[in-house]
Amino acid sequence: MSDQDAKPRSARATGSARLTDVARVAGVAPMTVSRALNRPELVSEATRERVRRAVSETGYVPNQVAGALASSRSRLVALLVPTVAHALFAEVVQTVTGLLVPRGYQVLLGLVGYTPAEEEGVVETVLSRRPDGIVLTGCHHSAVTRQRLAASRVPLVEIWDMSDDPIDMLIGFSHHAVGRAVAEHLLARGYRRLGVISADDARAERRIDGLRERLAEAGQQALPLRRVGTPSSMPWGREMAAELLDHHALEAIVCSSDILALGVIAEAQSRGLSIPDDLAIMGFGDSSYAAASFPALSTVRIDGATIGRRAAEQLLERMARPQFERSGAVEDVGFSLVDRATT
Amino acid sequence: MSDQDAKPRSARATGSARLTDVARVAGVAPMTVSRALNRPELVSEATRERVRRAVSETGYVPNQVAGALASSRSRLVALLVPTVAHALFAEVVQTVTGLLVPRGYQVLLGLVGYTPAEEEGVVETVLSRRPDGIVLTGCHHSAVTRQRLAASRVPLVEIWDMSDDPIDMLIGFSHHAVGRAVAEHLLARGYRRLGVISADDARAERRIDGLRERLAEAGQQALPLRRVGTPSSMPWGREMAAELLDHHALEAIVCSSDILALGVIAEAQSRGLSIPDDLAIMGFGDSSYAAASFPALSTVRIDGATIGRRAAEQLLERMARPQFERSGAVEDVGFSLVDRATT
DNA sequence: ACACTGAATGATTGCGCTATCATTCTGGCG
DNA sequence: CGCCAGAATGATAGCGCAATCATTCAGTGT
């Protein structure tokens, strides 16, 4: 009998208030409510106040899904990192989120693992959300991923790596250079017989390439290597250190993460090896605990906060512009070698 | 002259293919394409194949914004944690994401900090995305937050705490019980004069309450306390340890996180105190490095992965049901006291 | 032969909002 | 006093998709 009995084809899903409900209560047009909420400077103070009242009276919560469809702006930024279980990436996530949220963006988190295949699937679904921007870890993607990202014309910052051919913007550091710097440091200290324990990860691989290159220049060819699965952990480090030390007479072990290095320290100590005299150890990441380990761990410091901050800034600037235009902005934030007690 | 010159009121924002474009190429109705993509079992194999071809020919990427609006299902789960900079919460994020993504959900990450005020704002904007589910850290929210969440009727799991009055589902542990257990442990070891270094966080506070309660039962009233800001760090721990030790003759210091405990260890060592004979130290969290510190840190282990897994499972089950109905499912996953070398 | 069933596909409508233009209203000025 | 600029507000028309119901078509039983 009432209006509501005239059952429409698709019923309203929720009973919650819509913009039109607020408009009715406020006695204005829906468009005016929309403006009062999104562009308040276009609406008179009196009207704003009436809208404000109507909003609280109706308990209105805007529907950004509808808003995004109508305006083609999702106010969503996709943040794609391999994992958050690693403090370095967690720091990036923390920083990027902290900068974007106050600017009205929300973060869609994607964990892409360490393989291009995993990444491809995540990128695909992320694009279907029509994010206004994307922060993507690494520069080595599958051809499909690259193509899709470029075709989407969504502002994009690749981070945590360097490349001659970024898809769009890029903020990171050279893993190859890290490897060389580590080799340089160890050579300078007189260590010659090196070994490596590394996660199976393309970027770690490139650090090893850099390391190997520098060692080769110094006439060192052998570089015994053990790979570990993800996530890296102390026990992995310890186990692989044991293997390396059983088979090779090493003076130093380079690890692809601090946590592995902690395992190596444990193994060295259990063998009664003196660190760094019998065995030097290098980590990667300068985790919060690196300085606190005993002996304090020498490592490579990456400033995740700076990377995150610059990435967010670049993205915000780009998203503020009307049209997407590839800027090719590239920034190398570098790294620093932290020399503590294990080298 | 062409159709496209008949400029419509609002131009299509992107030039990318839509469902109708795919339909035209495939020679079927848009609805059939929608079905082929979302409910393939309803479409004949021949048609599926034509649609598949048309999709790749047009480079179609579905628009989930439009899909969500039309179907009232966003396939978005909001994950609200204080921070990801803390390994414990990162573990939850990792686990929840890992379980939800394969089931077709994406994760909207919200970092709510440690104050109800921050949380309130984030909850507000998160609800405007119309998530299909919410995972929320903690049980102590502002009245507004509680009301909004309940009114939204979105399936919700609170985690990381215990409460008699959850909004909906709850997976966690009792911080009060942790405090009591820590007190129990230290008392059993003969430590009497305790001090506390704690982050300014409501849950840490409740652990302290539990600690104090148990101490009072043992006739101990004094409990010198130092608070640190967030994020907790080694230097904070060290500085506050110095203050405590300067003013009180303490036998043990309890910290609200492992990283603070590391700082206390450093301070103790620099004073030449023997651990645990001169000073016992307890952490919280059992971070990856707790076992590797020297001396190895006694701490409280929380299984973030289990909390994350159960939360995701509960949420998935609830979201699969047609109607939202408060289940009040509550699960205490407990904790364990890890007795290492600092107590 | 004919109604009947179920599978496959199609046509229509609206999800809730904002872009765009149209209209109204105000005050200022020649 | 009429005209105009600018501010404020309103009316209209989609955004791209999926829910719903309608239609078509083969296969079945009698």
XYZ file of C-alpha atoms (C1' of nucleotides) in Angstrom:
746
model
C 0.000 0.000 0.000
C 2.712 2.434 0.939
C 5.389 3.500 -1.496
C 7.665 0.885 -0.182
C 5.385 -1.905 -1.253
C 5.993 -0.976 -4.864
C 8.945 -3.294 -4.773
C 11.561 -2.010 -7.190
C 13.490 -4.419 -9.309
C 16.539 -4.265 -7.138
C 15.915 -3.334 -3.561
C 18.216 -0.954 -1.786
C 20.822 -3.051 -0.155
C 21.195 -1.195 3.080
C 18.749 0.840 5.025
C 21.295 3.536 5.541
C 20.782 7.133 4.617
C 21.742 8.467 1.223
C 22.611 11.868 -0.022
C 19.008 12.410 -1.075
C 17.816 11.619 2.435
C 20.114 14.231 3.847
C 18.984 16.666 1.180
C 15.332 16.123 2.037
C 15.957 16.680 5.734
C 18.052 19.750 5.064
C 15.545 21.097 2.574
C 18.067 21.491 -0.233
C 18.971 19.664 -3.426
C 21.181 16.562 -3.277
C 23.812 18.359 -5.278
C 24.029 21.029 -2.635
C 24.639 18.417 0.025
C 27.348 16.900 -2.108
C 28.993 20.262 -2.425
C 28.619 21.098 1.240
C 30.490 17.906 2.027
C 33.140 17.931 -0.684
C 33.634 21.535 -1.680
C 32.323 23.480 1.299
C 33.781 26.726 0.017
C 31.128 26.753 -2.707
C 28.275 26.709 -0.229
C 27.026 29.466 2.047
C 27.663 29.094 5.728
C 23.953 28.929 6.498
C 23.418 26.043 4.106
C 26.508 24.249 5.362
C 25.114 24.395 8.821
C 21.752 22.982 7.791
C 23.498 20.188 5.939
C 25.697 19.467 8.913
C 22.625 19.122 11.084
C 20.859 16.916 8.571
C 23.906 14.683 8.296
C 24.053 14.075 11.997
C 20.302 13.693 12.241
C 20.245 11.009 9.557
C 23.499 9.362 10.564
C 24.630 9.721 6.997
C 27.879 8.039 6.002
C 28.980 9.001 2.497
C 29.291 6.189 -0.005
C 32.671 6.593 -1.594
C 32.033 3.702 -3.916
C 29.311 5.664 -5.648
C 31.341 8.823 -5.416
C 34.319 7.168 -7.033
C 32.230 5.842 -9.883
C 30.641 9.175 -10.580
C 33.805 11.209 -10.346
C 36.367 8.715 -11.629
C 38.452 9.422 -8.575
C 38.754 6.595 -6.103
C 40.954 8.380 -3.559
C 42.642 5.046 -3.209
C 46.384 4.462 -3.492
C 47.620 0.937 -3.943
C 50.737 0.111 -2.000
C 52.423 -3.011 -3.247
C 55.260 -4.461 -1.200
C 56.679 -7.974 -1.032
C 55.750 -8.351 2.619
C 55.158 -6.337 5.742
C 56.818 -8.974 7.883
C 60.105 -7.333 7.032
C 60.757 -4.192 9.068
C 62.122 -2.305 6.082
C 58.959 -2.636 4.070
C 56.834 -2.077 7.126
C 58.591 1.244 7.507
C 57.714 2.190 3.961
C 54.095 1.201 4.497
C 53.962 3.186 7.696
C 55.414 6.306 6.120
C 53.424 6.229 2.912
C 50.189 5.629 4.789
C 50.968 8.358 7.280
C 51.400 10.878 4.476
C 48.539 9.869 2.238
C 45.755 9.469 4.768
C 45.807 13.104 5.919
C 45.525 14.094 2.275
C 42.328 12.156 1.889
C 43.649 9.006 0.314
C 43.250 5.496 1.616
C 45.731 2.700 1.189
C 44.970 -0.524 -0.542
C 47.625 -2.928 0.617
C 48.959 -5.552 -1.737
C 51.509 -8.141 -0.700
C 53.158 -9.303 -3.849
C 55.773 -11.692 -2.515
C 59.067 -12.002 -4.262
C 58.086 -13.501 -7.602
C 56.805 -11.761 -10.735
C 53.987 -14.296 -10.948
C 52.529 -13.346 -7.579
C 52.945 -9.713 -8.458
C 51.107 -10.104 -11.728
C 47.939 -11.364 -10.084
C 47.923 -8.676 -7.447
C 48.508 -5.902 -9.973
C 45.629 -7.180 -12.010
C 43.124 -7.045 -9.191
C 44.513 -3.798 -7.872
C 43.958 -2.093 -11.207
C 40.355 -3.167 -11.171
C 39.890 -0.887 -8.147
C 40.902 2.075 -10.274
C 43.363 3.477 -7.747
C 44.408 7.086 -8.173
C 48.018 6.099 -7.655
C 50.259 3.108 -7.159
C 53.431 2.553 -5.176
C 55.160 -0.567 -6.361
C 58.219 -2.220 -4.920
C 60.968 -3.110 -7.333
C 61.684 -2.518 -10.979
C 61.671 -5.996 -12.396
C 58.196 -6.961 -13.416
C 56.769 -9.362 -15.910
C 56.101 -7.970 -19.370
C 52.369 -8.307 -18.754
C 52.579 -6.370 -15.501
C 54.552 -3.581 -17.107
C 52.221 -3.354 -20.010
C 49.120 -3.335 -17.847
C 50.490 -0.675 -15.545
C 51.576 1.546 -18.374
C 48.274 1.106 -20.184
C 46.312 1.974 -17.073
C 47.949 5.392 -17.042
C 47.715 5.447 -13.266
C 50.409 7.564 -11.602
C 53.015 5.105 -10.395
C 56.125 5.180 -8.269
C 58.454 2.244 -8.288
C 60.531 2.108 -5.149
C 63.370 0.235 -3.541
C 65.442 -0.203 -6.644
C 67.107 1.613 -9.516
C 66.531 1.219 -13.215
C 67.323 2.978 -16.467
C 63.827 2.423 -17.656
C 61.234 3.124 -14.997
C 57.583 2.782 -15.916
C 56.931 6.211 -14.467
C 58.559 7.584 -11.314
C 61.217 5.864 -9.280
C 62.647 6.325 -5.792
C 65.209 3.879 -4.560
C 68.789 2.801 -4.443
C 71.106 0.560 -6.404
C 71.353 -2.958 -5.091
C 74.338 -3.524 -7.305
C 76.077 -0.594 -5.645
C 75.249 -2.030 -2.216
C 76.941 -5.280 -3.184
C 80.021 -3.455 -4.383
C 80.171 -1.338 -1.250
C 79.970 -4.368 0.981
C 82.753 -6.064 -0.971
C 84.821 -2.912 -0.799
C 84.374 -2.688 2.943
C 85.285 -6.288 3.591
C 88.270 -6.200 1.276
C 89.497 -3.051 2.975
C 89.363 -4.871 6.285
C 91.454 -7.633 4.854
C 88.810 -10.313 4.535
C 89.290 -12.357 1.414
C 87.447 -15.656 1.582
C 83.795 -14.616 1.554
C 80.575 -16.578 1.604
C 76.978 -15.511 1.092
C 73.651 -16.485 2.597
C 70.804 -14.996 0.634
C 67.080 -15.087 0.318
C 65.849 -16.131 -3.079
C 64.947 -12.663 -4.207
C 65.857 -10.813 -7.370
C 67.085 -7.730 -5.565
C 69.300 -9.706 -3.195
C 70.624 -11.385 -6.296
C 71.734 -8.102 -7.730
C 73.515 -7.213 -4.530
C 75.371 -10.478 -4.881
C 76.226 -9.561 -8.473
C 77.721 -6.317 -7.267
C 79.607 -8.110 -4.548
C 80.958 -10.659 -6.968
C 81.957 -8.014 -9.453
C 84.025 -6.120 -6.922
C 85.595 -9.302 -5.604
C 86.528 -10.320 -9.124
C 88.282 -6.995 -9.581
C 90.306 -7.886 -6.499
C 91.142 -11.258 -7.938
C 88.679 -13.227 -5.830
C 86.573 -15.644 -7.823
C 85.156 -18.144 -5.372
C 81.996 -17.097 -3.575
C 80.231 -19.985 -1.872
C 76.531 -19.268 -1.681
C 73.553 -20.653 0.184
C 69.998 -19.689 -0.530
C 67.168 -19.664 1.962
C 63.441 -19.522 1.460
C 61.187 -16.736 2.629
C 60.636 -15.500 5.145
C 64.222 -15.314 6.275
C 64.783 -16.284 9.860
C 67.493 -16.841 12.409
C 67.335 -20.626 12.180
C 67.810 -20.431 8.411
C 70.826 -18.236 8.913
C 72.277 -20.537 11.460
C 71.726 -23.660 9.418
C 73.221 -22.226 6.272
C 76.150 -20.788 8.182
C 76.827 -24.256 9.511
C 76.807 -25.661 5.998
C 79.078 -22.971 4.659
C 81.528 -23.273 7.506
C 81.563 -27.071 7.221
C 82.572 -26.923 3.583
C 84.609 -23.792 3.228
C 87.281 -21.966 5.122
C 85.593 -18.566 5.235
C 86.726 -15.312 6.706
C 83.434 -13.506 6.253
C 79.776 -14.206 5.575
C 77.492 -11.693 3.900
C 73.764 -12.064 4.533
C 70.819 -10.720 2.604
C 69.148 -9.619 5.820
C 69.997 -8.807 9.403
C 67.915 -11.615 10.738
C 69.974 -14.169 8.826
C 73.096 -12.517 10.162
C 71.804 -13.019 13.683
C 71.639 -16.736 12.958
C 75.174 -16.685 11.652
C 76.349 -14.974 14.829
C 74.659 -17.691 16.854
C 76.336 -20.435 14.863
C 79.726 -18.760 15.067
C 79.396 -18.382 18.813
C 78.368 -21.977 19.261
C 81.499 -23.004 17.367
C 83.599 -20.828 19.596
C 84.615 -18.636 16.708
C 85.698 -15.160 17.587
C 83.824 -12.422 15.750
C 85.139 -10.741 13.678
C 88.634 -12.219 13.917
C 87.693 -15.763 12.982
C 84.581 -14.804 11.098
C 83.255 -11.440 9.984
C 79.538 -10.988 9.379
C 77.542 -8.448 7.399
C 73.795 -8.000 7.517
C 71.438 -5.917 5.427
C 68.759 -3.498 6.531
C 69.995 -2.107 9.830
C 67.029 -3.444 11.722
C 66.320 -2.007 15.122
C 68.061 -4.917 16.781
C 71.241 -4.805 14.693
C 72.885 -2.364 17.077
C 71.751 -4.416 20.058
C 73.006 -7.800 19.002
C 76.180 -9.075 20.528
C 78.539 -8.385 18.932
C 76.762 -5.424 17.337
C 76.038 -6.197 13.729
C 77.697 -4.438 10.833
C 75.100 -3.900 8.169
C 73.793 -1.700 5.381
C 71.329 0.948 6.330
C 68.434 1.711 4.007
C 66.247 4.639 4.850
C 62.801 3.225 4.282
C 61.166 6.302 5.745
C 62.818 8.561 3.198
C 61.874 6.290 0.356
C 58.299 6.188 1.589
C 58.146 9.907 2.106
C 59.544 10.827 -1.279
C 57.335 8.279 -2.990
C 54.242 9.680 -1.308
C 55.263 13.225 -2.139
C 55.913 12.450 -5.775
C 52.642 10.636 -6.034
C 50.664 13.412 -4.377
C 52.153 15.953 -6.697
C 51.386 13.884 -9.721
C 47.863 13.075 -8.629
C 47.179 16.748 -8.099
C 47.861 17.423 -11.757
C 44.910 17.177 -14.106
C 46.447 14.918 -16.703
C 48.690 11.989 -16.321
C 52.004 12.554 -17.964
C 54.940 10.303 -17.487
C 57.524 12.326 -15.614
C 60.303 9.795 -15.405
C 61.375 11.380 -12.137
C 64.115 9.208 -10.723
C 65.692 9.612 -7.334
C 68.491 7.612 -5.807
C 68.316 7.932 -2.040
C 71.404 5.824 -1.545
C 72.342 3.713 1.449
C 74.994 3.695 4.082
C 77.311 1.073 5.362
C 77.121 0.756 9.114
C 80.375 -0.515 10.509
C 79.844 -2.104 13.902
C 81.559 -4.951 15.690
C 81.092 -7.885 13.345
C 83.450 -6.710 10.609
C 30.061 14.508 -37.362
C 30.713 11.104 -35.888
C 28.874 9.826 -32.858
C 31.685 10.949 -30.678
C 31.158 14.564 -31.572
C 27.772 14.419 -29.889
C 29.548 15.395 -26.737
C 27.663 13.894 -23.811
C 27.253 15.867 -20.675
C 29.929 13.998 -18.817
C 32.587 12.475 -20.984
C 33.881 9.052 -20.161
C 36.811 9.561 -17.928
C 39.120 6.934 -19.308
C 39.429 5.544 -22.750
C 39.599 2.046 -21.420
C 37.305 -0.749 -22.468
C 34.079 -1.426 -20.651
C 31.928 -4.453 -20.307
C 29.821 -3.316 -23.229
C 32.892 -3.039 -25.434
C 33.836 -6.595 -24.624
C 30.251 -7.662 -25.265
C 30.226 -6.051 -28.679
C 33.467 -7.712 -29.685
C 32.314 -11.059 -28.374
C 28.917 -10.670 -29.969
C 26.987 -11.258 -26.767
C 25.072 -9.151 -24.284
C 26.948 -7.251 -21.575
C 25.231 -9.326 -18.962
C 26.654 -12.463 -20.468
C 30.143 -11.043 -20.255
C 29.540 -10.142 -16.636
C 28.462 -13.694 -15.954
C 31.306 -15.238 -17.900
C 33.680 -13.293 -15.692
C 31.994 -13.603 -12.314
C 29.891 -16.735 -12.441
C 31.453 -18.744 -15.261
C 29.521 -21.866 -14.316
C 26.385 -20.203 -15.636
C 27.820 -19.717 -19.102
C 28.477 -22.306 -21.788
C 32.051 -23.166 -22.530
C 31.801 -21.842 -26.080
C 30.605 -18.450 -24.896
C 33.198 -18.338 -22.153
C 35.869 -18.819 -24.749
C 34.562 -16.035 -26.982
C 34.419 -13.726 -23.997
C 37.928 -14.663 -22.992
C 39.147 -13.764 -26.441
C 37.242 -10.511 -26.484
C 38.656 -9.582 -23.087
C 42.205 -10.032 -24.191
C 41.562 -8.351 -27.513
C 40.125 -5.252 -25.852
C 42.506 -5.249 -22.915
C 39.508 -5.074 -20.644
C 40.138 -4.561 -16.941
C 36.973 -4.924 -14.877
C 35.891 -1.897 -12.912
C 35.263 -3.105 -9.416
C 34.098 0.314 -8.336
C 31.094 0.022 -10.592
C 30.699 -3.632 -9.682
C 30.677 -2.832 -6.009
C 28.073 -0.141 -6.443
C 25.793 -2.358 -8.473
C 26.089 -5.389 -6.251
C 26.573 -3.787 -2.840
C 29.592 -5.989 -2.339
C 32.922 -4.227 -2.284
C 35.098 -7.297 -1.782
C 37.122 -5.050 0.468
C 38.120 -5.875 4.023
C 39.391 -3.086 6.208
C 42.285 -4.033 8.436
C 42.815 -1.559 11.244
C 45.955 -1.874 13.332
C 47.814 0.669 15.442
C 50.929 0.394 13.294
C 52.779 -1.983 11.048
C 56.116 -0.819 12.369
C 55.657 -3.293 15.174
C 56.461 -6.859 14.154
C 53.488 -8.273 16.031
C 50.954 -6.271 14.092
C 52.854 -6.762 10.869
C 52.444 -10.474 11.415
C 48.705 -10.062 11.770
C 48.543 -7.963 8.618
C 50.597 -10.500 6.743
C 48.441 -13.416 7.826
C 45.079 -11.772 7.322
C 46.056 -10.507 3.890
C 47.459 -13.863 2.903
C 44.166 -15.550 3.713
C 41.770 -12.981 2.308
C 43.381 -12.245 -1.029
C 43.056 -15.799 -2.374
C 39.394 -15.614 -1.476
C 38.897 -12.593 -3.658
C 39.059 -9.859 -1.063
C 41.405 -6.945 -0.998
C 42.745 -5.284 2.090
C 42.202 -1.672 2.940
C 44.873 -0.838 5.470
C 44.148 1.600 8.242
C 46.738 2.675 10.765
C 44.856 3.902 13.764
C 47.647 4.698 16.172
C 47.120 4.202 19.858
C 44.458 6.763 20.671
C 40.685 6.504 20.287
C 40.678 9.867 18.535
C 42.890 8.707 15.696
C 40.857 5.554 15.447
C 37.619 7.453 15.169
C 38.654 9.329 12.074
C 39.983 6.263 10.348
C 36.869 4.237 11.109
C 34.748 6.997 9.674
C 36.495 7.078 6.322
C 36.842 3.339 6.203
C 33.094 2.897 6.543
C 32.540 5.189 3.612
C 34.235 2.561 1.448
C 31.522 0.094 2.383
C 33.900 -2.746 3.244
C 32.455 -6.252 3.392
C 34.288 -6.852 6.644
C 36.463 -5.162 9.229
C 39.292 -6.384 11.413
C 39.890 -3.952 14.213
C 42.639 -3.999 16.794
C 41.586 -3.631 20.389
C 38.327 -3.482 22.289
C 38.379 -0.010 23.708
C 36.888 2.415 21.283
C 35.197 5.760 21.611
C 31.431 5.673 21.981
C 31.070 7.210 18.540
C 33.281 4.560 16.961
C 31.369 1.762 18.605
C 28.056 3.203 17.603
C 29.108 3.776 14.008
C 30.524 0.311 13.645
C 27.491 -1.357 15.117
C 25.139 0.764 13.008
C 27.006 -0.100 9.840
C 26.210 -3.763 10.373
C 29.477 -4.700 8.707
C 30.902 -8.039 9.893
C 33.593 -7.140 12.380
C 36.306 -8.930 14.298
C 38.047 -7.212 17.132
C 41.458 -8.673 17.802
C 44.350 -8.489 20.169
C 42.340 -8.081 23.320
C 39.571 -9.573 25.438
C 36.283 -8.039 26.445
C 32.968 -9.045 27.936
C 31.166 -6.939 25.445
C 32.537 -7.281 21.936
C 30.852 -5.356 19.152
C 30.649 -8.551 17.136
C 33.381 -11.203 17.008
C 36.563 -11.195 19.007
C 39.879 -13.058 18.811
C 42.589 -12.181 21.257
C 44.070 -12.586 24.668
C 43.802 -10.967 28.051
C 46.338 -8.266 28.683
C 45.411 -8.324 32.333
C 46.276 -12.018 32.471
C 49.613 -11.317 30.811
C 50.443 -8.824 33.525
C 49.532 -11.290 36.230
C 51.557 -14.042 34.613
C 54.609 -11.842 34.372
C 54.279 -10.883 38.038
C 53.815 -14.502 38.972
C 56.923 -15.515 37.089
C 59.101 -12.820 38.584
C 57.828 -13.421 42.098
C 58.509 -17.135 41.699
C 62.069 -16.318 40.792
C 62.400 -14.279 43.918
C 62.406 -10.822 42.396
C 60.542 -8.358 44.562
C 61.407 -4.797 43.724
C 60.010 -4.328 40.235
C 59.900 -1.381 37.891
C 58.070 -0.841 34.618
C 58.859 0.892 31.359
C 55.795 1.137 29.188
C 54.531 2.686 26.026
C 51.571 4.974 26.502
C 49.038 2.515 25.224
C 45.785 1.361 26.773
C 46.560 -2.326 26.352
C 50.010 -2.009 27.918
C 48.258 -0.200 30.716
C 46.045 -3.169 31.388
C 49.031 -5.449 31.504
C 50.450 -3.166 34.149
C 47.170 -3.356 36.057
C 47.421 -7.130 36.070
C 51.014 -6.959 37.177
C 50.201 -4.561 39.951
C 47.266 -6.633 41.096
C 49.350 -9.755 41.475
C 52.150 -7.850 43.179
C 49.676 -6.391 45.644
C 48.504 -9.885 46.484
C 52.120 -10.652 47.319
C 52.328 -7.591 49.495
C 54.256 -5.461 47.033
C 52.837 -2.003 46.589
C 55.542 0.102 45.022
C 55.892 -0.112 41.264
C 57.998 2.679 39.825
C 56.898 3.388 36.275
C 58.274 5.263 33.285
C 56.306 5.939 30.157
C 57.724 6.320 26.685
C 56.198 7.726 23.531
C 55.578 5.793 20.343
C 57.206 4.254 18.572
C 59.106 2.453 21.287
C 62.806 2.168 20.651
C 66.020 0.988 22.224
C 67.190 4.483 23.157
C 63.896 5.099 24.961
C 64.341 1.888 26.865
C 67.856 2.706 27.778
C 67.066 6.234 28.902
C 64.147 5.186 31.059
C 66.106 2.317 32.525
C 68.760 4.797 33.543
C 66.158 6.978 35.241
C 64.589 4.074 37.056
C 67.908 2.676 38.207
C 69.072 6.099 39.343
C 66.065 6.552 41.597
C 65.126 3.082 42.738
C 66.875 -0.043 43.889
C 65.246 -2.444 41.457
C 65.628 -6.160 41.024
C 63.656 -6.407 37.812
C 62.316 -4.217 35.036
C 59.272 -5.158 32.997
C 58.950 -3.610 29.562
C 55.936 -3.186 27.304
C 57.912 -4.369 24.309
C 61.021 -6.345 23.465
C 62.684 -3.399 21.845
C 62.490 -1.406 25.074
C 63.929 -4.405 26.899
C 66.882 -4.382 24.547
C 67.565 -0.840 25.626
C 67.371 -1.869 29.270
C 69.857 -4.650 28.631
C 72.217 -2.139 27.074
C 71.910 0.195 30.049
C 72.406 -2.634 32.526
C 75.490 -3.810 30.716
C 76.950 -0.345 30.560
C 76.535 -0.130 34.346
C 78.278 -3.419 34.776
C 75.150 -5.003 36.224
C 74.925 -8.733 35.931
C 71.753 -9.977 34.238
C 69.638 -11.425 35.747
C 71.368 -11.497 39.137
C 71.612 -7.746 39.616
C 68.729 -6.942 37.315
C 66.132 -9.153 35.710
C 64.412 -7.980 32.516
C 61.155 -8.970 30.828
C 60.080 -8.005 27.345
C 56.809 -8.422 25.514
C 56.148 -9.851 22.078
C 58.883 -12.405 21.550
C 60.232 -10.599 18.533
C 62.520 -12.490 16.218
C 65.553 -10.996 17.889
C 64.540 -11.733 21.469
C 66.177 -15.146 21.381
C 69.277 -13.666 19.776
C 69.933 -10.867 22.178
C 72.623 -11.313 24.752
C 71.610 -12.415 27.249
C 68.627 -13.953 25.528
C 65.505 -12.051 26.477
C 62.738 -13.484 28.601
C 59.476 -12.294 27.193
C 55.819 -13.021 26.494
C 55.004 -14.710 23.262
C 51.860 -13.695 21.375
C 50.919 -15.683 18.345
C 49.997 -12.982 15.884
C 49.679 -15.480 13.071
C 47.037 -17.458 14.924
C 45.114 -14.333 15.780
C 45.273 -13.218 12.171
C 44.291 -16.615 10.860
C 41.328 -17.048 13.158
C 40.169 -13.509 12.528
C 40.276 -14.042 8.769
C 38.482 -17.357 9.071
C 35.733 -15.967 11.254
C 35.296 -13.044 8.933
C 35.165 -15.205 5.822
C 32.579 -17.416 7.366
C 30.469 -14.491 8.398
C 30.769 -12.744 5.057
C 29.656 -15.894 3.293
C 26.365 -15.810 5.121
C 23.565 -13.864 3.512
C 22.521 -11.776 6.444
C 24.587 -10.103 9.043
C 23.829 -11.419 12.449
C 25.894 -10.643 15.464
C 27.515 -13.902 16.507
C 29.403 -12.763 19.558
C 32.006 -15.429 18.815
C 34.826 -14.879 21.263
C 38.098 -16.734 21.250
C 40.988 -16.400 23.656
C 44.148 -17.602 21.963
C 46.221 -17.037 25.081
C 49.916 -16.282 25.310
C 52.991 -17.960 26.654
C 55.723 -16.813 28.914
C 59.132 -17.448 27.384
C 61.717 -17.892 30.061
C 65.170 -17.168 28.711
C 68.290 -15.737 30.279
C 67.185 -12.345 31.545
C 64.962 -13.593 34.376
C 2.634 -33.451 -31.596
C 2.716 -30.516 -27.459
C 3.261 -28.778 -23.118
C 7.068 -28.747 -19.896
C 11.650 -28.317 -17.862
C 15.979 -26.413 -17.243
C 20.008 -24.228 -19.266
C 21.644 -20.280 -21.556
C 21.241 -15.717 -22.774
C 19.234 -11.092 -23.112
C 16.774 -6.510 -21.830
C 15.882 -3.401 -18.352
C 16.695 -0.925 -14.407
C 18.976 1.350 -10.751
C 23.119 1.223 -7.193
C 24.413 6.556 -4.919
C 26.866 9.863 -6.301
C 29.045 14.027 -9.015
C 29.998 16.729 -13.616
C 27.828 19.825 -16.131
C 24.978 23.117 -17.410
C 20.885 26.015 -16.176
C 18.664 28.972 -13.164
C 17.950 32.127 -9.420
C 19.356 35.649 -6.531
C 22.237 39.450 -4.832
C 24.387 43.772 -5.109
C 26.807 47.320 -7.804
C 27.020 50.645 -11.314
C 26.198 53.570 -15.290
C 15.933 51.725 -13.345
C 17.830 48.246 -16.052
C 21.703 45.429 -16.774
C 25.332 42.527 -15.586
C 28.756 39.889 -12.884
C 29.292 36.687 -9.604
C 27.663 33.751 -5.922
C 24.586 30.148 -4.661
C 21.674 26.591 -5.765
C 19.130 23.345 -8.636
C 17.937 19.874 -12.477
C 19.584 16.440 -15.392
C 22.203 12.824 -16.933
C 25.224 9.530 -16.635
C 29.569 6.682 -14.285
C 30.012 0.877 -15.392
C 28.235 -2.740 -13.604
C 25.032 -6.684 -11.678
C 20.165 -8.059 -9.837
C 16.139 -9.229 -11.667
C 12.973 -10.845 -14.594
C 12.012 -12.155 -19.515
C 12.978 -14.787 -23.386
C 14.871 -18.390 -26.258
C 16.057 -22.966 -27.194
C 17.092 -27.721 -26.874
C 15.791 -31.980 -24.834
C 12.019 -34.922 -22.458
C 7.971 -37.475 -21.452
C 3.416 -38.796 -22.795
